[in-house]
Amino acid sequence: MRLPSTQQIQTSRQALPTWDRGWYRFAKHISSPNFGVRPSADISDISLVVVHSISLPPNEFGGDQIERFFNNDLDHSEHPYFKDLEGVKVSSHFLIKRNGHLIQFVSCLDRAWHAGVSGYKGRDNCNDYSIGIELEGAEFGGKFEDIQYETLTSLCSSLICEFPIAHFAGHEHVAPGRKKDPGAGFTWDLFQKSLGLSDSFFP
Ligand SMILES: [Zn+2]
């Protein structure tokens, strides 16, 4: 048996990029059908990260209901709250669970359905040009886990290398009055310090 050459080894190492067509290598991939094409195919248009929080049922953590919700596979008889979600088709690019595990549902090159009616810095339809990140958590002042900030920081550090991200905002900032997540429990200062970016990136 011939041993692989140094060049072959290097080639196989290079075959594992951090990003592959908008998919992040360090996330578990559970592809959702809830997405569309972005109006601009130009990667330089992807300039906003929208941070959300979600829990299903509200304030309960640890199940797989969010994953099933983003795949239109939620059992609506399972909980009274789920009745309101019947027919609702949404997704986000990423979900960070309470234990820090990262799941990706939609390629960052595609348009996920997370922000709804929205606008930021004078431009509306944030879904067109943003990446949505859901943190598993309660939106009304609930704290998030340290490990969630760690995953969020490493993901966003990689996002700003791959895409020309100019702003990070909460759903509450892009849809004020209509949405309240991630809410007062999310520490923007901590997030900013971890990323080491200037105030101009943050709400
Ligand atoms: Zn949200």
Coordinates of N, CA and C and ligand atoms in Angstrom, one line a residue:
M1 N 0.8 -1.2 0.0 CA 0.0 0.0 0.0 C 0.9 1.3 0.0
R2 N 0.6 2.2 -0.9 CA 1.4 3.4 -0.9 C 0.9 4.4 0.1
L3 N 1.8 5.0 0.8 CA 1.4 6.1 1.7 C 1.0 7.3 0.9
P4 N 0.1 8.1 1.5 CA -0.3 9.4 0.8 C 0.9 10.4 0.8
S5 N 1.0 11.1 -0.3 CA 2.1 12.1 -0.3 C 1.7 13.3 0.6
T6 N 2.7 14.1 0.9 CA 2.4 15.3 1.7 C 1.3 16.2 1.0
Q7 N 1.5 16.3 -0.3 CA 0.5 17.1 -1.0 C -0.9 16.6 -0.9
Q8 N -1.0 15.2 -1.0 CA -2.4 14.6 -0.8 C -3.0 14.9 0.5
I9 N -2.1 14.8 1.6 CA -2.6 15.1 2.9 C -3.1 16.5 3.0
Q10 N -2.2 17.5 2.5 CA -2.6 18.9 2.5 C -3.9 19.1 1.8
T11 N -4.1 18.4 0.6 CA -5.3 18.6 -0.2 C -6.5 18.2 0.6
S12 N -6.4 17.0 1.4 CA -7.5 16.5 2.1 C -7.8 17.4 3.3
R13 N -6.8 18.1 3.9 CA -7.1 19.0 4.9 C -7.8 20.3 4.4
Q14 N -7.4 20.7 3.2 CA -8.0 21.9 2.6 C -9.4 21.6 2.2
A15 N -9.8 20.3 2.1 CA -11.1 20.0 1.7 C -12.2 20.1 2.8
L16 N -11.7 20.6 3.9 CA -12.7 20.8 5.0 C -12.7 22.3 5.4
P17 N -13.4 23.1 4.6 CA -13.5 24.5 4.9 C -14.4 24.8 6.0
T18 N -14.3 25.9 6.7 CA -15.2 26.3 7.8 C -16.6 26.5 7.3
W19 N -16.7 27.1 6.1 CA -18.0 27.3 5.4 C -18.1 26.6 4.1
D20 N -19.2 26.0 3.8 CA -19.4 25.3 2.6 C -20.8 25.7 2.0
R21 N -20.8 26.6 1.0 CA -22.0 27.1 0.4 C -23.0 27.6 1.5
G22 N -22.4 28.4 2.4 CA -23.2 29.0 3.5 C -23.5 28.1 4.7
W23 N -23.0 26.9 4.7 CA -23.2 26.0 5.8 C -22.0 26.0 6.7
Y24 N -22.2 26.1 8.0 CA -21.1 26.2 9.0 C -20.7 24.8 9.4
R25 N -19.4 24.5 9.3 CA -18.9 23.2 9.6 C -19.1 22.7 11.0
F26 N -19.1 23.7 11.9 CA -19.2 23.4 13.4 C -20.6 23.4 13.9
A27 N -21.6 23.3 13.0 CA -23.0 23.2 13.5 C -23.5 21.8 13.0
K28 N -24.5 21.4 13.8 CA -25.3 20.2 13.3 C -26.3 20.7 12.3
H29 N -26.4 20.1 11.2 CA -27.3 20.5 10.1 C -28.6 19.8 10.1
I30 N -29.7 20.5 10.3 CA -31.0 20.0 10.2 C -31.8 20.9 9.2
S31 N -31.7 20.6 7.9 CA -32.2 21.5 6.9 C -33.7 21.7 7.0
S32 N -34.2 23.0 7.0 CA -35.6 23.3 7.1 C -36.0 23.7 5.7
P33 N -37.3 23.3 5.3 CA -37.9 23.7 4.0 C -38.3 25.2 4.0
N34 N -38.2 25.9 5.2 CA -38.7 27.2 5.3 C -37.7 28.3 5.0
F35 N -37.4 28.5 3.7 CA -36.5 29.5 3.3 C -36.7 29.9 1.8
G36 N -36.1 30.9 1.4 CA -36.2 31.3 0.0 C -34.9 31.9 -0.5
V37 N -34.9 32.3 -1.7 CA -33.6 32.9 -2.2 C -33.6 34.4 -1.7
R38 N -32.4 34.9 -1.5 CA -32.2 36.3 -1.2 C -32.4 37.1 -2.5
P39 N -33.0 38.3 -2.4 CA -33.2 39.1 -3.6 C -31.9 39.5 -4.2
S40 N -30.8 39.6 -3.5 CA -29.5 39.8 -4.1 C -28.6 38.6 -3.9
A41 N -28.1 38.2 -5.0 CA -27.2 37.0 -4.9 C -25.8 37.5 -4.5
D42 N -25.6 38.8 -4.3 CA -24.3 39.3 -3.9 C -24.1 39.1 -2.4
I43 N -23.0 38.4 -2.1 CA -22.7 38.0 -0.7 C -22.5 39.3 0.1
S44 N -22.1 40.4 -0.6 CA -21.8 41.6 0.2 C -23.0 42.3 0.7
D45 N -24.2 41.8 0.3 CA -25.4 42.3 0.9 C -25.7 41.8 2.3
I46 N -25.1 40.7 2.7 CA -25.4 40.0 3.9 C -24.6 40.8 5.0
S47 N -25.3 41.7 5.7 CA -24.6 42.7 6.5 C -25.2 42.8 7.9
L48 N -26.2 42.0 8.3 CA -26.8 42.2 9.6 C -27.0 40.8 10.2
V49 N -26.8 40.7 11.5 CA -27.1 39.5 12.3 C -28.2 39.9 13.3
V50 N -29.3 39.1 13.2 CA -30.4 39.4 14.1 C -30.4 38.3 15.2
V51 N -30.4 38.7 16.5 CA -30.4 37.8 17.6 C -31.8 37.7 18.1
H52 N -32.2 36.4 18.3 CA -33.6 36.1 18.8 C -33.5 35.3 20.1
S53 N -34.6 35.1 20.7 CA -34.7 34.0 21.7 C -36.1 33.3 21.5
I54 N -36.1 32.0 21.8 CA -37.3 31.2 21.6 C -37.3 30.1 22.6
S55 N -38.5 29.7 23.0 CA -38.6 28.5 23.8 C -40.0 27.9 23.5
L56 N -40.1 26.6 23.4 CA -41.3 25.9 23.1 C -41.4 24.7 23.9
P57 N -42.6 24.6 24.7 CA -43.5 25.7 25.0 C -42.7 26.8 25.7
P58 N -43.4 28.0 25.8 CA -42.7 29.2 26.4 C -42.1 28.9 27.8
N59 N -40.9 29.2 28.0 CA -40.2 29.1 29.2 C -39.8 27.6 29.6
E60 N -40.0 26.7 28.6 CA -39.5 25.4 28.9 C -38.4 25.1 27.9
F61 N -37.4 24.4 28.5 CA -36.2 24.2 27.7 C -35.8 22.7 27.5
G62 N -35.0 22.4 26.6 CA -34.4 21.0 26.5 C -35.1 20.1 25.6
G63 N -36.3 20.3 25.1 CA -36.9 19.4 24.1 C -36.4 19.7 22.7
D64 N -37.1 19.0 21.7 CA -36.7 19.2 20.3 C -37.8 19.9 19.6
Q65 N -38.7 20.6 20.4 CA -39.9 21.2 19.7 C -39.5 22.4 18.8
I66 N -38.4 23.1 19.1 CA -38.0 24.2 18.2 C -37.5 23.6 16.8
E67 N -36.7 22.6 16.9 CA -36.2 21.9 15.7 C -37.4 21.4 14.9
R68 N -38.4 20.8 15.6 CA -39.6 20.3 14.8 C -40.5 21.5 14.3
F69 N -40.5 22.6 15.0 CA -41.3 23.8 14.6 C -40.7 24.3 13.3
F70 N -39.4 24.4 13.2 CA -38.7 24.9 12.0 C -38.8 23.9 10.9
N71 N -39.2 22.7 11.1 CA -39.4 21.7 10.1 C -40.9 21.4 9.8
N72 N -41.8 22.3 10.3 CA -43.2 22.1 10.1 C -43.7 20.7 10.6
D73 N -43.1 20.3 11.7 CA -43.3 18.9 12.2 C -43.7 18.9 13.7
L74 N -44.2 20.1 14.1 CA -44.7 20.2 15.5 C -46.0 19.5 15.7
D75 N -46.1 18.8 16.8 CA -47.4 18.1 17.1 C -48.3 19.2 17.9
H76 N -49.3 19.7 17.1 CA -50.0 20.9 17.7 C -51.0 20.5 18.8
S77 N -51.1 19.2 19.1 CA -52.0 18.7 20.2 C -51.1 18.6 21.4
E78 N -49.8 18.7 21.3 CA -48.9 18.4 22.4 C -49.0 19.5 23.6
H79 N -49.4 20.7 23.2 CA -49.5 21.8 24.2 C -50.4 22.8 23.7
P80 N -51.2 23.4 24.6 CA -52.2 24.4 24.2 C -51.6 25.6 23.4
Y81 N -50.4 26.0 23.7 CA -49.7 27.1 23.0 C -49.4 26.8 21.6
F82 N -49.2 25.5 21.3 CA -48.9 25.1 19.9 C -50.0 25.3 19.0
K83 N -51.3 25.4 19.5 CA -52.4 25.6 18.6 C -52.3 26.9 17.8
D84 N -51.7 27.9 18.5 CA -51.5 29.2 17.8 C -50.5 29.1 16.7
L85 N -49.7 28.1 16.7 CA -48.6 28.0 15.8 C -48.9 27.2 14.6
E86 N -50.2 26.7 14.5 CA -50.6 25.9 13.4 C -50.5 26.7 12.1
G87 N -49.9 26.1 11.1 CA -49.8 26.8 9.8 C -48.7 27.9 9.7
V88 N -48.0 28.1 10.9 CA -47.0 29.1 10.9 C -45.7 28.5 10.4
K89 N -45.1 29.1 9.3 CA -43.9 28.5 8.8 C -42.8 29.5 8.9
V90 N -41.8 29.2 9.8 CA -40.7 30.1 10.1 C -39.4 29.2 10.2
S91 N -38.3 29.9 10.3 CA -37.0 29.3 10.4 C -36.0 30.3 10.9
S92 N -34.9 29.8 11.2 CA -33.7 30.8 11.4 C -32.5 30.1 10.8
H93 N -31.5 30.8 10.6 CA -30.3 30.1 10.1 C -29.7 29.2 11.2
F94 N -29.7 29.7 12.5 CA -29.0 29.0 13.6 C -29.9 29.0 14.8
L95 N -29.7 27.9 15.6 CA -30.3 27.8 17.0 C -29.2 27.4 17.9
I96 N -29.1 28.1 19.0 CA -28.1 27.7 20.1 C -28.9 27.3 21.3
K97 N -28.7 26.0 21.6 CA -29.5 25.4 22.7 C -28.9 25.8 24.0
R98 N -29.6 25.5 25.1 CA -29.1 25.8 26.4 C -27.8 25.2 26.8
N99 N -27.5 24.1 26.2 CA -26.2 23.4 26.4 C -25.1 23.9 25.5
G100 N -25.4 24.9 24.7 CA -24.4 25.5 23.8 C -24.4 24.8 22.4
H101 N -25.1 23.7 22.3 CA -25.1 23.0 21.0 C -25.7 23.9 19.9
L102 N -25.0 23.9 18.7 CA -25.4 24.7 17.6 C -26.0 23.9 16.5
I103 N -27.2 24.4 16.0 CA -27.9 23.7 14.9 C -28.1 24.8 13.8
Q104 N -27.8 24.4 12.6 CA -28.1 25.2 11.4 C -29.2 24.6 10.6
F105 N -30.2 25.5 10.2 CA -31.4 25.0 9.5 C -31.4 25.5 8.0
V106 N -30.7 26.6 7.8 CA -30.8 27.2 6.4 C -29.4 27.7 6.1
S107 N -29.0 27.5 4.9 CA -27.7 28.1 4.4 C -27.7 29.6 4.6
C108 N -26.6 30.2 5.0 CA -26.5 31.6 5.1 C -26.7 32.3 3.7
L109 N -26.5 31.6 2.7 CA -26.6 32.2 1.4 C -28.1 32.3 1.0
D110 N -29.0 31.6 1.7 CA -30.4 31.7 1.5 C -31.1 32.6 2.6
R111 N -32.3 32.9 2.3 CA -33.1 33.8 3.1 C -34.0 33.0 4.1
A112 N -33.6 33.0 5.4 CA -34.5 32.3 6.4 C -35.6 33.2 6.8
W113 N -36.6 32.7 7.4 CA -37.8 33.4 7.7 C -37.9 33.6 9.2
H114 N -37.1 34.6 9.7 CA -37.0 34.8 11.2 C -37.5 36.2 11.6
A115 N -37.3 37.2 10.8 CA -37.5 38.6 11.3 C -39.0 39.1 11.1
G116 N -39.6 38.6 10.0 CA -41.0 39.1 9.7 C -40.9 40.5 9.3
V117 N -42.0 41.2 9.5 CA -42.0 42.7 9.2 C -41.0 43.4 10.0
S118 N -40.0 44.0 9.4 CA -38.9 44.5 10.1 C -38.1 45.6 9.3
G119 N -37.3 46.3 10.0 CA -36.4 47.3 9.4 C -35.3 47.7 10.3
Y120 N -34.2 48.1 9.8 CA -33.0 48.5 10.6 C -32.2 49.5 9.9
K121 N -31.8 50.6 10.5 CA -31.0 51.6 10.0 C -31.5 52.1 8.6
G122 N -32.8 52.3 8.5 CA -33.4 52.8 7.3 C -33.7 51.8 6.2
R123 N -33.5 50.5 6.5 CA -33.7 49.5 5.4 C -34.7 48.5 5.9
D124 N -35.8 48.2 5.2 CA -36.7 47.3 5.7 C -36.5 45.9 5.2
N125 N -37.4 44.9 5.5 CA -37.2 43.5 5.1 C -35.9 42.9 5.5
C126 N -35.6 42.9 6.8 CA -34.3 42.4 7.3 C -34.0 41.0 6.9
N127 N -35.0 40.1 6.7 CA -34.7 38.8 6.2 C -33.9 38.8 4.9
D128 N -34.1 39.8 4.1 CA -33.4 39.8 2.8 C -31.9 39.8 3.0
Y129 N -31.4 40.5 4.0 CA -30.0 40.8 4.1 C -29.4 40.4 5.4
S130 N -30.1 39.6 6.2 CA -29.6 39.3 7.6 C -29.4 37.8 7.7
I131 N -28.7 37.4 8.8 CA -28.6 36.1 9.3 C -29.3 36.0 10.7
G132 N -30.2 35.1 10.9 CA -30.9 34.9 12.1 C -30.3 33.9 13.0
I133 N -30.1 34.3 14.3 CA -29.6 33.3 15.3 C -30.6 33.3 16.5
E134 N -31.2 32.1 16.7 CA -32.1 32.0 17.9 C -31.3 31.4 19.0
L135 N -31.5 32.0 20.2 CA -31.0 31.4 21.5 C -32.2 30.8 22.2
E136 N -32.0 29.5 22.6 CA -33.0 28.9 23.3 C -33.1 29.6 24.7
G137 N -34.3 30.2 24.9 CA -34.4 31.0 26.2 C -35.8 31.7 26.2
A138 N -36.0 32.3 27.4 CA -37.3 33.1 27.6 C -37.0 34.5 27.2
E139 N -38.0 35.2 26.6 CA -37.8 36.5 26.1 C -38.0 37.6 27.2
F140 N -38.7 37.2 28.2 CA -39.0 38.2 29.2 C -38.0 38.2 30.4
G141 N -36.8 38.7 30.1 CA -35.8 38.9 31.1 C -35.1 37.6 31.6
G142 N -35.4 36.5 30.9 CA -34.7 35.3 31.3 C -33.2 35.3 30.9
K143 N -32.4 34.8 31.8 CA -30.9 34.8 31.5 C -30.6 33.8 30.5
F144 N -29.4 33.9 29.9 CA -28.9 32.9 29.0 C -27.7 32.3 29.6
E145 N -27.4 31.1 29.2 CA -26.2 30.3 29.8 C -24.9 30.9 29.2
D146 N -23.9 30.8 30.0 CA -22.5 31.2 29.6 C -22.1 30.5 28.3
I147 N -22.4 29.2 28.3 CA -22.0 28.4 27.1 C -22.7 28.8 25.9
Q148 N -23.9 29.4 26.0 CA -24.6 30.0 24.8 C -23.9 31.2 24.3
Y149 N -23.4 32.1 25.2 CA -22.6 33.2 24.8 C -21.3 32.7 24.1
E150 N -20.7 31.7 24.6 CA -19.5 31.2 24.0 C -19.7 30.7 22.6
T151 N -20.8 29.9 22.4 CA -21.1 29.4 21.1 C -21.5 30.6 20.1
L152 N -22.3 31.6 20.7 CA -22.7 32.7 19.9 C -21.4 33.5 19.4
T153 N -20.5 33.7 20.4 CA -19.3 34.5 20.0 C -18.5 33.8 19.0
S154 N -18.3 32.5 19.1 CA -17.4 31.8 18.1 C -18.1 31.8 16.8
L155 N -19.4 31.6 16.8 CA -20.2 31.6 15.5 C -20.1 33.0 14.9
C156 N -20.3 34.1 15.6 CA -20.3 35.4 15.1 C -18.9 35.8 14.7
S157 N -17.9 35.4 15.4 CA -16.5 35.6 15.0 C -16.2 35.1 13.6
S158 N -16.8 33.9 13.3 CA -16.6 33.3 12.0 C -17.5 34.0 11.0
L159 N -18.7 34.4 11.4 CA -19.6 35.1 10.4 C -19.0 36.4 9.9
I160 N -18.3 37.1 10.8 CA -17.8 38.4 10.3 C -16.5 38.2 9.5
C161 N -15.9 37.0 9.5 CA -14.8 36.7 8.6 C -15.4 36.3 7.2
E162 N -16.6 35.7 7.2 CA -17.1 35.1 6.0 C -18.0 36.1 5.2
F163 N -18.7 37.0 6.0 CA -19.7 37.9 5.4 C -19.4 39.3 5.9
P164 N -19.8 40.3 5.1 CA -19.5 41.7 5.6 C -20.5 42.3 6.6
I165 N -20.5 41.6 7.7 CA -21.5 42.0 8.8 C -21.1 43.4 9.3
A166 N -22.1 44.3 9.3 CA -21.9 45.6 9.8 C -22.6 45.9 11.1
H167 N -23.7 45.1 11.4 CA -24.5 45.3 12.5 C -25.0 44.0 13.2
F168 N -25.1 44.1 14.5 CA -25.8 43.0 15.3 C -26.9 43.7 16.0
A169 N -28.1 43.1 15.9 CA -29.3 43.7 16.5 C -30.2 42.6 17.0
G170 N -31.1 42.9 18.0 CA -32.0 42.0 18.4 C -33.3 42.1 17.6
H171 N -34.1 41.0 17.7 CA -35.4 41.1 17.0 C -36.2 42.3 17.5
E172 N -36.1 42.6 18.8 CA -36.7 43.7 19.4 C -36.3 45.1 18.8
H173 N -35.1 45.1 18.2 CA -34.6 46.3 17.6 C -35.1 46.5 16.1
V174 N -35.3 45.3 15.5 CA -35.7 45.4 14.1 C -37.2 45.3 13.9
A175 N -37.9 44.9 15.0 CA -39.3 44.9 14.9 C -39.9 45.5 16.2
P176 N -39.5 46.8 16.5 CA -39.9 47.4 17.8 C -41.4 47.5 18.0
G177 N -41.8 47.2 19.2 CA -43.3 47.2 19.5 C -44.0 45.9 19.1
R178 N -43.4 45.2 18.2 CA -44.1 43.9 17.8 C -43.3 42.7 18.4
K179 N -42.0 42.8 18.6 CA -41.2 41.7 19.1 C -40.4 42.2 20.3
K180 N -40.2 41.3 21.3 CA -39.4 41.7 22.5 C -38.2 40.8 22.7
D181 N -37.9 39.9 21.8 CA -36.7 39.1 22.0 C -35.5 39.6 21.4
P182 N -34.3 39.3 21.9 CA -34.0 38.4 23.0 C -34.4 38.9 24.4
G183 N -34.7 40.2 24.5 CA -35.1 40.8 25.8 C -34.0 41.2 26.7
A184 N -34.5 41.7 27.9 CA -33.5 42.3 28.9 C -32.6 41.3 29.5
G185 N -32.8 40.0 29.3 CA -31.9 39.0 29.9 C -30.7 38.8 29.0
F186 N -30.7 39.3 27.8 CA -29.5 39.2 27.0 C -28.6 40.4 27.2
T187 N -27.3 40.0 27.5 CA -26.3 41.1 27.9 C -25.5 41.5 26.7
W188 N -25.9 42.6 26.1 CA -25.3 43.1 24.8 C -23.8 43.5 25.1
D189 N -23.6 44.0 26.3 CA -22.2 44.4 26.7 C -21.2 43.2 26.7
L190 N -21.7 42.1 27.3 CA -20.9 40.9 27.3 C -20.6 40.4 25.9
F191 N -21.6 40.4 25.1 CA -21.5 39.9 23.7 C -20.5 40.8 23.0
Q192 N -20.7 42.1 23.2 CA -19.7 43.1 22.5 C -18.3 42.9 22.9
K193 N -18.1 42.8 24.2 CA -16.7 42.6 24.8 C -16.1 41.3 24.2
S194 N -16.9 40.2 24.2 CA -16.4 38.9 23.7 C -16.0 39.0 22.2
L195 N -16.7 39.8 21.4 CA -16.4 39.9 20.0 C -15.3 41.0 19.8
G196 N -15.2 41.9 20.7 CA -14.1 42.9 20.6 C -14.4 43.9 19.4
L197 N -15.7 44.2 19.3 CA -16.1 45.2 18.2 C -16.5 46.5 18.8
S198 N -16.4 47.6 18.0 CA -16.8 48.9 18.4 C -18.3 49.1 18.6
D199 N -18.7 50.1 19.2 CA -20.1 50.4 19.5 C -20.9 50.5 18.2
S200 N -20.3 50.9 17.1 CA -21.1 51.1 15.9 C -21.7 49.8 15.3
F201 N -21.2 48.6 15.8 CA -21.8 47.4 15.4 C -23.1 47.0 16.1
F202 N -23.4 47.7 17.2 CA -24.4 47.3 18.1 C -25.6 48.3 18.3
P203 N -26.7 47.8 18.7 CA -27.9 48.8 18.8 C -27.6 49.8 19.9
Ligands
ZN1 ZN -37.4 36.6 17.3

